[in-house]
CSV table of C-alpha atoms and ligand atoms in Angstrom, one decimal:
chain,number,residue,atom,x,y,z
A,1,MET,CA,20.1,18.9,-0.7
A,2,SER,CA,20.0,18.7,3.0
A,3,GLU,CA,17.5,16.9,5.2
A,4,ARG,CA,16.7,16.4,8.8
A,5,LEU,CA,18.9,13.8,10.6
A,6,GLN,CA,15.9,11.7,11.7
A,7,LYS,CA,14.7,11.5,8.1
A,8,TYR,CA,18.1,10.4,6.9
A,9,LEU,CA,18.2,7.7,9.6
A,10,ALA,CA,14.8,6.5,8.7
A,11,ARG,CA,15.7,6.4,5.0
A,12,SER,CA,18.8,4.4,6.0
A,13,GLY,CA,16.6,1.7,7.5
A,14,VAL,CA,17.8,2.5,11.1
A,15,ALA,CA,14.3,2.9,12.5
A,16,SER,CA,11.1,5.0,12.0
A,17,ARG,CA,11.6,8.8,12.2
A,18,ARG,CA,10.2,9.0,15.7
A,19,LYS,CA,12.4,6.2,17.0
A,20,SER,CA,15.4,7.8,15.3
A,21,GLU,CA,14.6,11.0,17.3
A,22,GLU,CA,14.9,8.9,20.4
A,23,PHE,CA,18.2,7.5,19.3
A,24,ILE,CA,19.5,11.0,18.5
A,25,ALA,CA,18.4,12.3,22.0
A,26,ALA,CA,20.1,9.3,23.6
A,27,GLY,CA,23.4,10.2,22.0
A,28,ARG,CA,23.7,7.2,19.7
A,29,VAL,CA,24.2,9.2,16.5
A,30,GLN,CA,27.3,11.0,15.2
A,31,VAL,CA,27.7,13.3,12.3
A,32,ASN,CA,31.2,13.8,11.0
A,33,GLY,CA,32.6,12.4,14.2
A,34,GLU,CA,30.6,14.5,16.6
A,35,THR,CA,27.8,13.2,18.7
A,36,VAL,CA,24.6,15.1,17.9
A,37,THR,CA,21.6,15.4,20.3
A,38,GLU,CA,20.0,18.5,18.7
A,39,MET,CA,16.7,17.7,17.0
A,40,GLY,CA,17.0,20.4,14.3
A,41,THR,CA,20.3,19.0,12.9
A,42,THR,CA,20.3,18.6,9.1
A,43,VAL,CA,22.7,16.6,6.9
A,44,GLY,CA,23.6,16.8,3.3
A,45,PRO,CA,25.9,15.3,0.7
A,46,GLY,CA,29.4,14.8,2.1
A,47,ASP,CA,28.2,14.4,5.7
A,48,ILE,CA,29.1,11.1,7.3
A,49,VAL,CA,26.5,9.7,9.7
A,50,TRP,CA,27.2,7.0,12.2
A,51,PHE,CA,24.7,5.1,14.4
A,52,ASP,CA,25.9,2.9,17.3
A,53,GLY,CA,29.5,3.1,16.0
A,54,ARG,CA,28.7,2.1,12.4
A,55,PRO,CA,28.3,4.3,9.3
A,56,VAL,CA,24.8,4.4,7.8
A,57,GLU,CA,23.7,5.3,4.4
A,58,PRO,CA,20.2,5.7,2.8
A,59,GLU,CA,18.8,2.6,1.2
A,60,PRO,CA,18.0,2.7,-2.5
A,61,LEU,CA,14.3,3.0,-3.1
A,62,GLU,CA,12.6,-0.1,-4.3
A,63,TYR,CA,9.1,-0.7,-5.7
A,64,HIS,CA,7.6,-4.2,-6.1
A,65,LEU,CA,4.2,-5.3,-7.2
A,66,LEU,CA,3.0,-8.6,-5.6
A,67,ASN,CA,0.1,-10.8,-6.5
A,68,LYS,CA,-0.8,-11.7,-2.9
A,69,PRO,CA,-2.1,-15.2,-2.4
A,70,ALA,CA,-4.9,-16.0,0.1
A,71,GLY,CA,-3.8,-16.7,3.7
A,72,VAL,CA,-1.0,-14.1,3.8
A,73,VAL,CA,-1.2,-11.0,5.9
A,74,SER,CA,-0.4,-7.5,4.6
A,75,THR,CA,1.8,-6.4,7.4
A,76,VAL,CA,5.5,-6.2,8.0
A,77,SER,CA,5.3,-8.8,10.7
A,78,ASP,CA,2.6,-11.1,12.0
A,79,PRO,CA,2.5,-11.5,15.8
A,80,GLY,CA,0.6,-14.7,15.2
A,81,GLY,CA,3.6,-16.1,13.2
A,82,GLY,CA,1.7,-16.3,9.9
A,83,ARG,CA,3.1,-15.6,6.4
A,84,THR,CA,3.4,-11.9,5.5
A,85,VAL,CA,3.5,-10.2,2.1
A,86,VAL,CA,7.0,-8.8,3.0
A,87,ARG,CA,8.4,-12.3,3.2
A,88,LEU,CA,7.2,-13.2,-0.3
A,89,VAL,CA,9.4,-10.5,-1.9
A,90,ALA,CA,13.2,-10.9,-2.1
A,91,SER,CA,14.9,-7.7,-1.2
A,92,ARG,CA,17.7,-6.4,1.0
A,93,VAL,CA,15.8,-3.3,2.0
A,94,ARG,CA,13.1,-2.9,4.6
A,95,LEU,CA,9.9,-3.0,2.5
A,96,PHE,CA,6.4,-2.4,3.7
A,97,PRO,CA,3.0,-2.8,2.0
A,98,VAL,CA,1.1,0.2,0.6
A,99,GLY,CA,-2.3,-0.2,2.3
A,100,ARG,CA,-3.8,-3.6,3.1
A,101,LEU,CA,-5.6,-6.5,1.7
A,102,ASP,CA,-7.5,-8.8,4.0
A,103,GLN,CA,-5.9,-12.1,4.8
A,104,ASP,CA,-8.3,-13.9,2.5
A,105,THR,CA,-8.2,-11.4,-0.3
A,106,THR,CA,-5.9,-12.1,-3.2
A,107,GLY,CA,-4.4,-9.7,-5.7
A,108,LEU,CA,-2.2,-6.7,-6.3
A,109,ILE,CA,-0.3,-4.9,-3.5
A,110,ILE,CA,2.7,-2.6,-3.8
A,111,LEU,CA,5.6,-3.1,-1.5
A,112,THR,CA,8.2,-0.3,-1.2
A,113,ASN,CA,10.6,1.5,1.2
A,114,ASP,CA,9.5,4.9,-0.3
A,115,GLY,CA,7.5,6.2,2.7
A,116,ALA,CA,6.6,9.5,1.0
A,117,LEU,CA,5.0,7.9,-2.1
A,118,ALA,CA,3.3,5.2,0.0
A,119,HIS,CA,1.8,7.8,2.3
A,120,LYS,CA,0.3,9.7,-0.7
A,121,LEU,CA,-1.0,6.6,-2.4
A,122,MET,CA,-2.9,5.7,0.7
A,123,HIS,CA,-4.3,9.2,1.2
A,124,PRO,CA,-8.0,9.5,0.3
A,125,ARG,CA,-7.3,12.9,-1.4
A,126,PHE,CA,-5.5,11.2,-4.3
A,127,GLU,CA,-8.3,8.8,-5.0
A,128,VAL,CA,-6.2,6.0,-6.4
A,129,ASP,CA,-8.5,3.6,-8.3
A,130,LYS,CA,-8.6,0.0,-7.2
A,131,VAL,CA,-10.5,-2.6,-9.2
A,132,TYR,CA,-11.8,-5.8,-7.5
A,133,LEU,CA,-13.4,-9.0,-8.8
A,134,ALA,CA,-15.8,-10.4,-6.3
A,135,GLU,CA,-17.4,-13.8,-6.4
A,136,ILE,CA,-20.6,-13.4,-4.4
A,137,GLU,CA,-23.6,-15.4,-3.3
A,138,GLY,CA,-26.8,-15.0,-5.2
A,139,ALA,CA,-27.9,-13.6,-8.5
A,140,VAL,CA,-27.1,-9.9,-8.8
A,141,GLY,CA,-29.5,-7.7,-10.7
A,142,GLU,CA,-29.3,-4.2,-12.0
A,143,ALA,CA,-31.0,-2.7,-8.9
A,144,VAL,CA,-28.1,-4.0,-6.7
A,145,LEU,CA,-25.5,-2.7,-9.1
A,146,ARG,CA,-27.2,0.7,-9.1
A,147,LYS,CA,-27.0,0.8,-5.2
A,148,LEU,CA,-23.3,0.0,-5.4
A,149,ARG,CA,-22.7,2.7,-7.9
A,150,ARG,CA,-24.6,5.4,-6.0
A,151,GLY,CA,-22.9,4.7,-2.7
A,152,LEU,CA,-24.1,3.0,0.5
A,153,GLU,CA,-24.5,3.7,4.1
A,154,LEU,CA,-22.1,1.6,6.1
A,155,GLU,CA,-21.6,1.7,9.9
A,156,ASP,CA,-18.6,4.0,9.5
A,157,GLY,CA,-20.4,6.4,7.1
A,158,PRO,CA,-21.5,6.5,3.5
A,159,THR,CA,-19.3,5.1,0.7
A,160,ALA,CA,-18.4,7.2,-2.3
A,161,PRO,CA,-19.9,6.3,-5.7
A,162,ALA,CA,-18.3,3.3,-7.2
A,163,ARG,CA,-18.2,1.6,-10.6
A,164,ALA,CA,-19.9,-1.8,-10.6
A,165,ARG,CA,-20.7,-4.3,-13.4
A,166,LEU,CA,-21.9,-7.8,-13.6
A,167,VAL,CA,-19.2,-10.1,-15.1
A,168,SER,CA,-21.0,-13.4,-15.0
A,169,ARG,CA,-23.6,-15.5,-13.2
A,170,HIS,CA,-23.4,-19.2,-12.3
A,171,SER,CA,-25.7,-21.4,-10.2
A,172,GLY,CA,-26.1,-19.8,-6.8
A,173,GLY,CA,-23.6,-17.0,-7.4
A,174,SER,CA,-22.4,-14.1,-9.5
A,175,ILE,CA,-19.1,-12.4,-10.3
A,176,VAL,CA,-19.0,-8.6,-10.2
A,177,GLU,CA,-16.3,-6.1,-10.9
A,178,ILE,CA,-16.2,-3.2,-8.6
A,179,ALA,CA,-13.9,-0.2,-8.6
A,180,ILE,CA,-13.5,2.1,-5.6
A,181,HIS,CA,-11.0,4.8,-4.7
A,182,GLN,CA,-11.5,4.7,-0.9
A,183,GLY,CA,-9.6,2.2,1.2
A,184,ARG,CA,-11.7,1.6,4.3
A,185,LYS,CA,-11.4,-1.6,6.2
A,186,ARG,CA,-13.0,-4.6,4.4
A,187,GLN,CA,-14.9,-2.0,2.3
A,188,VAL,CA,-15.8,-4.2,-0.7
A,189,ARG,CA,-16.9,-7.1,1.5
A,190,ARG,CA,-19.0,-4.8,3.6
A,191,MET,CA,-20.6,-3.1,0.6
A,192,LEU,CA,-21.6,-6.4,-0.9
A,193,GLU,CA,-22.8,-7.7,2.4
A,194,ALA,CA,-24.9,-4.5,2.8
A,195,VAL,CA,-26.7,-5.3,-0.5
A,196,GLY,CA,-27.4,-8.9,0.5
A,197,HIS,CA,-24.6,-10.6,-1.4
A,198,PRO,CA,-21.8,-11.9,0.9
A,199,VAL,CA,-18.4,-12.3,-0.7
A,200,VAL,CA,-17.1,-15.8,-1.3
A,201,ARG,CA,-13.8,-14.7,-2.9
A,202,LEU,CA,-12.3,-11.3,-3.5
A,203,HIS,CA,-9.4,-10.4,-5.8
A,204,ARG,CA,-7.8,-7.0,-6.5
A,205,LYS,CA,-7.0,-7.1,-10.2
A,206,LYS,CA,-5.9,-3.4,-10.7
A,207,TYR,CA,-4.2,-0.9,-8.6
A,208,ALA,CA,-4.2,2.6,-10.3
A,209,MET,CA,-2.8,1.8,-13.7
A,210,LEU,CA,-1.1,-1.5,-12.7
A,211,SER,CA,-2.8,-4.7,-13.6
A,212,ASP,CA,-2.0,-8.4,-12.7
A,213,ASP,CA,-2.0,-9.8,-16.2
A,214,ASP,CA,1.4,-11.5,-16.0
A,215,LEU,CA,1.7,-12.3,-12.3
A,216,ALA,CA,0.8,-15.7,-10.9
A,217,PRO,CA,-0.4,-15.8,-7.2
A,218,GLY,CA,2.6,-15.4,-4.9
A,219,GLN,CA,4.8,-13.8,-7.7
A,220,SER,CA,6.1,-10.3,-7.6
A,221,ARG,CA,7.9,-8.1,-10.0
A,222,VAL,CA,9.9,-4.9,-9.8
A,223,LEU,CA,8.0,-1.8,-11.1
A,224,SER,CA,9.6,-0.1,-14.1
A,225,ARG,CA,10.9,3.4,-13.7
A,226,ARG,CA,8.1,4.5,-16.0
A,227,GLU,CA,5.5,2.9,-13.7
A,228,VAL,CA,7.0,4.5,-10.7
A,229,GLU,CA,6.9,7.9,-12.5
A,230,ASP,CA,3.3,7.3,-13.4
A,231,LEU,CA,2.4,6.6,-9.8
A,232,GLN,CA,4.2,9.7,-8.7
A,233,ARG,CA,2.5,11.8,-11.3
A,234,LEU,CA,-0.9,10.4,-10.2
A,235,VAL,CA,-0.4,11.6,-6.6
A,236,THR,CA,1.1,14.9,-7.7
A,237,ALA,CA,-1.8,15.7,-10.0
A,238,GLY,CA,-4.3,14.2,-7.7
A,239,LYS,CA,-6.0,12.4,-10.6
A,240,GLN,CA,-5.6,9.3,-12.7
B,301,URA,N1,-12.1,-4.5,0.4
B,301,URA,C1,-12.2,-5.6,1.2
B,301,URA,O1,-13.3,-5.9,1.6
B,301,URA,N2,-11.1,-6.3,1.4
B,301,URA,C2,-9.9,-6.1,0.9
B,301,URA,O2,-8.9,-6.8,1.1
B,301,URA,C3,-9.8,-4.9,0.1
B,301,URA,C4,-10.9,-4.2,-0.2
């Protein structure tokens, strides 16, 4: 199976595809001893690719599930020097998070170097289900839950219907479980704010079929082959 040289370089952890194209154009890449500057070049098994005078090989694909603690950012690097999800997971490959959780949100996030699967999981078309537990201000009643279920008008458009149920009530607050398949910025916080119940704490307890039962905050585990296949099936079929 052959593939474009820039894709091979990206899979090898050299740089993004676009950046790899610049490296090719700049004459920094050799295939089987010859410098290649053509953008359409493909490589396959048996081809030897060098970058800046060193052989490069695709990295093995890795899939980790992290229970993100509060105060950690869901990016590869933090210009502010804060802790990132990537630094919490031990790996030799260049991992990146699939989607985002707010800095203060805790819970499940996948880290991988499989760009194709990550891209699909994040695409709204595949409607990956995400379940959150939200501790909120005030006593929630059935009317509020109905609004959340129906969908709400937010400043960037209406939200899709969600699943919502009351888990418990305590003095001054409630805990609700809410399941959405969209991934808009601060969506759950904004939905709850819109119905008059600001979020005190937010935790993602399920991502697709993956749950956090055995992961303490800050812990991660490698997904099993079966779990990766299930995720792949999900985004191929477009349903859960
Ligand atoms: N919705 C939010 O408001 N925050 C998150 O981190 C995830 C979903």
